[in-house]
GROMACS .gro file of C-alpha atoms in nm:
model
  204
    1MET     CA    1  -0.883  -0.056  -0.864
    2PRO     CA    2  -1.129  -0.296  -0.697
    3LEU     CA    3  -1.181  -0.274  -0.327
    4SER     CA    4  -1.147  -0.645  -0.264
    5ARG     CA    5  -1.241  -0.996  -0.362
    6CYS     CA    6  -1.449  -1.142  -0.082
    7GLY     CA    7  -1.256  -1.388   0.127
    8SER     CA    8  -0.925  -1.337  -0.048
    9GLY     CA    9  -0.843  -0.969  -0.063
   10ALA     CA   10  -0.833  -0.647   0.128
   11ALA     CA   11  -0.770  -0.291   0.022
   12VAL     CA   12  -0.677   0.054   0.140
   13GLN     CA   13  -0.813   0.336  -0.071
   14HIS     CA   14  -0.890   0.706  -0.070
   15GLU     CA   15  -1.231   0.748  -0.230
   16CYS     CA   16  -1.319   1.057  -0.431
   17HIS     CA   17  -1.650   1.114  -0.256
   18SER     CA   18  -1.501   1.092   0.091
   19LEU     CA   19  -1.293   1.316   0.312
   20ARG     CA   20  -0.989   1.144   0.164
   21ASP     CA   21  -0.853   0.978   0.474
   22PRO     CA   22  -0.761   0.617   0.397
   23HIS     CA   23  -1.060   0.382   0.389
   24LEU     CA   24  -1.002   0.017   0.476
   25THR     CA   25  -1.185  -0.277   0.323
   26PHE     CA   26  -1.114  -0.595   0.515
   27ALA     CA   27  -1.048  -0.946   0.386
   28HIS     CA   28  -1.395  -1.091   0.446
   29GLY     CA   29  -1.599  -0.775   0.414
   30GLY     CA   30  -1.654  -0.483   0.645
   31ARG     CA   31  -1.497  -0.141   0.638
   32ALA     CA   32  -1.332   0.122   0.855
   33ASP     CA   33  -1.171   0.464   0.823
   34PHE     CA   34  -0.811   0.525   0.919
   35ARG     CA   35  -0.628   0.847   0.982
   36GLY     CA   36  -0.257   0.816   1.041
   37ARG     CA   37  -0.034   1.079   1.194
   38HIS     CA   38   0.207   1.288   0.992
   39ASN     CA   39   0.525   1.109   0.878
   40LEU     CA   40   0.460   0.796   1.085
   41LEU     CA   41   0.472   0.433   0.973
   42TYR     CA   42   0.198   0.177   1.036
   43ASN     CA   43   0.208  -0.199   0.993
   44PHE     CA   44  -0.072  -0.319   0.764
   45LEU     CA   45   0.043  -0.679   0.718
   46SER     CA   46   0.280  -0.898   0.913
   47SER     CA   47   0.331  -1.265   0.826
   48PRO     CA   48   0.627  -1.501   0.876
   49THR     CA   49   0.758  -1.420   0.526
   50MET     CA   50   0.630  -1.071   0.446
   51SER     CA   51   0.571  -0.743   0.625
   52VAL     CA   52   0.409  -0.433   0.477
   53ASN     CA   53   0.436  -0.091   0.641
   54VAL     CA   54   0.291   0.234   0.510
   55LYS     CA   55   0.368   0.599   0.572
   56THR     CA   56   0.099   0.864   0.609
   57GLU     CA   57   0.134   1.237   0.549
   58GLU     CA   58  -0.102   1.520   0.633
   59ALA     CA   59  -0.265   1.723   0.357
   60ILE     CA   60  -0.506   2.014   0.329
   61PHE     CA   61  -0.747   2.017   0.036
   62THR     CA   62  -1.092   2.133  -0.063
   63LEU     CA   63  -1.408   1.949  -0.162
   64HIS     CA   64  -1.736   2.046  -0.325
   65ASP     CA   65  -1.585   2.321  -0.539
   66GLY     CA   66  -1.408   2.478  -0.244
   67ALA     CA   67  -1.704   2.476  -0.007
   68LEU     CA   68  -1.530   2.241   0.237
   69THR     CA   69  -1.166   2.250   0.352
   70VAL     CA   70  -1.033   1.921   0.485
   71ASN     CA   71  -0.729   1.845   0.699
   72GLY     CA   72  -0.671   1.479   0.616
   73THR     CA   73  -0.399   1.226   0.546
   74PHE     CA   74  -0.273   1.029   0.249
   75ILE     CA   75  -0.065   0.714   0.226
   76THR     CA   76   0.253   0.814   0.044
   77GLU     CA   77   0.498   0.525   0.089
   78ALA     CA   78   0.472   0.146   0.102
   79HIS     CA   79   0.759  -0.061   0.242
   80ILE     CA   80   0.777  -0.438   0.189
   81ALA     CA   81   1.018  -0.657   0.383
   82ALA     CA   82   1.058  -1.020   0.274
   83ARG     CA   83   1.210  -1.313   0.457
   84LEU     CA   84   1.338  -1.566   0.204
   85PRO     CA   85   1.468  -1.923   0.240
   86ARG     CA   86   1.824  -1.982   0.361
   87ASN     CA   87   1.801  -1.672   0.580
   88ARG     CA   88   1.801  -1.437   0.283
   89ARG     CA   89   1.636  -1.094   0.312
   90ALA     CA   90   1.487  -0.849   0.065
   91ALA     CA   91   1.323  -0.509   0.096
   92ALA     CA   92   1.140  -0.287  -0.151
   93SER     CA   93   0.976   0.054  -0.116
   94PHE     CA   94   0.730   0.238  -0.340
   95PHE     CA   95   0.771   0.616  -0.311
   96SER     CA   96   0.482   0.829  -0.438
   97LYS     CA   97   0.711   1.136  -0.444
   98GLU     CA   98   0.897   0.977  -0.737
   99LEU     CA   99   0.586   0.998  -0.957
  100GLY     CA  100   0.591   1.286  -1.204
  101GLU     CA  101   0.338   1.492  -1.395
  102GLN     CA  102   0.216   1.188  -1.585
  103ASP     CA  103   0.180   0.983  -1.264
  104THR     CA  104   0.474   0.762  -1.348
  105GLY     CA  105   0.850   0.763  -1.296
  106TRP     CA  106   1.174   0.576  -1.353
  107GLU     CA  107   1.296   0.522  -0.995
  108VAL     CA  108   0.970   0.469  -0.810
  109VAL     CA  109   1.065   0.139  -0.646
  110ARG     CA  110   1.391   0.105  -0.457
  111GLY     CA  111   1.522  -0.170  -0.236
  112THR     CA  112   1.780  -0.435  -0.165
  113CYS     CA  113   1.811  -0.803  -0.253
  114THR     CA  114   2.042  -0.976  -0.005
  115ASN     CA  115   2.202  -0.636   0.060
  116HIS     CA  116   2.245  -0.560  -0.313
  117PRO     CA  117   2.061  -0.237  -0.403
  118PHE     CA  118   1.822  -0.207  -0.695
  119LYS     CA  119   1.573   0.043  -0.833
  120PHE     CA  120   1.322   0.049  -1.114
  121GLY     CA  121   1.020   0.236  -1.242
  122ARG     CA  122   0.785   0.227  -1.539
  123ARG     CA  123   0.788  -0.114  -1.711
  124GLY     CA  124   1.063  -0.230  -1.478
  125SER     CA  125   1.086  -0.549  -1.277
  126LYS     CA  126   1.306  -0.737  -1.035
  127LYS     CA  127   1.316  -1.095  -0.912
  128CYS     CA  128   1.489  -1.160  -0.581
  129TYR     CA  129   1.473  -1.537  -0.536
  130GLU     CA  130   1.107  -1.607  -0.444
  131LEU     CA  131   1.007  -1.238  -0.438
  132ASP     CA  132   0.870  -1.114  -0.771
  133MET     CA  133   0.834  -0.738  -0.830
  134ALA     CA  134   0.710  -0.553  -1.136
  135MET     CA  135   0.575  -0.213  -1.232
  136ASP     CA  136   0.361  -0.111  -1.528
  137TYR     CA  137   0.267   0.255  -1.567
  138SER     CA  138   0.190   0.378  -1.215
  139SER     CA  139   0.126   0.052  -1.030
  140ALA     CA  140   0.357  -0.212  -0.889
  141THR     CA  141   0.300  -0.566  -0.764
  142PHE     CA  142   0.499  -0.758  -0.505
  143GLU     CA  143   0.442  -1.135  -0.486
  144LEU     CA  144   0.588  -1.381  -0.239
  145GLY     CA  145   0.443  -1.728  -0.197
  146ASN     CA  146   0.067  -1.699  -0.162
  147TRP     CA  147   0.071  -1.329  -0.074
  148SER     CA  148   0.037  -1.050  -0.326
  149VAL     CA  149   0.050  -0.674  -0.267
  150ALA     CA  150  -0.052  -0.422  -0.534
  151VAL     CA  151   0.042  -0.054  -0.497
  152HIS     CA  152  -0.116   0.209  -0.720
  153GLY     CA  153   0.012   0.568  -0.735
  154MET     CA  154  -0.193   0.870  -0.842
  155ARG     CA  155  -0.248   1.240  -0.788
  156SER     CA  156  -0.361   1.323  -0.437
  157CYS     CA  157  -0.625   1.574  -0.537
  158ARG     CA  158  -0.640   1.728  -0.884
  159GLY     CA  159  -0.701   2.101  -0.861
  160CYS     CA  160  -0.801   2.096  -0.496
  161LEU     CA  161  -0.475   2.041  -0.302
  162LEU     CA  162  -0.377   2.334  -0.081
  163ALA     CA  163  -0.086   2.173   0.105
  164GLY     CA  164   0.068   1.829   0.127
  165PRO     CA  165   0.200   1.556  -0.103
  166GLU     CA  166   0.122   1.576  -0.474
  167HIS     CA  167   0.078   1.199  -0.506
  168ARG     CA  168  -0.070   0.924  -0.290
  169LEU     CA  169  -0.103   0.546  -0.288
  170ASP     CA  170  -0.383   0.291  -0.288
  171ILE     CA  171  -0.287  -0.058  -0.171
  172SER     CA  172  -0.453  -0.398  -0.218
  173PHE     CA  173  -0.368  -0.730  -0.053
  174SER     CA  174  -0.446  -1.077  -0.181
  175ALA     CA  175  -0.400  -1.416  -0.016
  176ARG     CA  176  -0.418  -1.747  -0.202
  177GLY     CA  177  -0.462  -2.101  -0.079
  178ASP     CA  178  -0.400  -2.159   0.290
  179ALA     CA  179  -0.191  -1.844   0.343
  180PRO     CA  180  -0.424  -1.687   0.607
  181SER     CA  181  -0.463  -2.004   0.814
  182HIS     CA  182  -0.100  -2.108   0.777
  183ASP     CA  183   0.064  -1.769   0.835
  184ARG     CA  184  -0.186  -1.624   1.084
  185PRO     CA  185  -0.106  -1.266   0.979
  186HIS     CA  186  -0.119  -0.961   1.200
  187GLY     CA  187  -0.131  -0.589   1.126
  188ILE     CA  188  -0.415  -0.346   1.070
  189ILE     CA  189  -0.523  -0.527   0.752
  190GLY     CA  190  -0.364  -0.865   0.816
  191GLN     CA  191  -0.565  -0.942   1.128
  192SER     CA  192  -0.887  -0.937   0.926
  193TYR     CA  193  -0.778  -1.261   0.755
  194ALA     CA  194  -0.789  -1.446   1.087
  195THR     CA  195  -1.169  -1.495   1.095
  196PRO     CA  196  -1.289  -1.652   0.768
  197GLY     CA  197  -1.642  -1.553   0.681
  198LEU     CA  198  -1.668  -1.294   0.958
  199GLU     CA  199  -1.739  -0.942   0.838
  200ARG     CA  200  -1.558  -0.692   1.056
  201HIS     CA  201  -1.641  -0.322   1.081
  202GLY     CA  202  -1.442  -0.043   1.244
  203LYS     CA  203  -1.505   0.322   1.316
  204LYS     CA  204  -1.598   0.547   1.025
   0.00000   0.00000   0.00000
C-alpha cells in the first residue's frame, strides 16, 4: 500500500522495520509518529461531508528475533460518518477483529444507511446515495464526493505478538479537485491538506 501521492493523499501505516506505532504521512509530504491510548478514538479527518475516526489498542510484541520487546499500539477500527444531501446520514465501520486466519471475513464492514443497517465483507459492496463502499479481499474503500478513504486489514505481527489484537489496519486518504480548499478539513490527518505545497513534520 503506497504511503501517499504528493499533494493529494495521506496515509497511516505501521511499518515492519519500525516499533509498530502508527506512522503518519501527511498530504503534502512530511511525517510523524503517533501513539494512541488503549481503546480510545481519534479523529483523523473531519470535513463538512465526511468524518473518519480510528480506534487504537495496545499490543506487546517482539522485534529482531525476540531481542526487543515493544509496548506499542495498533489501529484496529475505522469509523466513517457521512453527511448526505437532503439531511440524510450514513455510517460505516471497518472492524479488524472480524478478519480471520486468511485476513478476510464476511462481516467486516457494518453500518447504517439512513438508519437502515447493512453489513458486508469479502467482495461485498454497498451504495448509500452518494456514498460508495466496496471491499475486495482484505481492503475496503469509502468514496464520497472528492474524498476517498482506503482501509487495509492485515495481521498485527506474524509470529511475534505476545498480547493484543491479532489484526490491525492501515488507512490512506485521497482528495481530488478542490476538496481541500473547499472543505477546509480538520483532524490529525485532515489539517495537513490546509497548506498546499508545505511539507509538515511532527515528532518521531
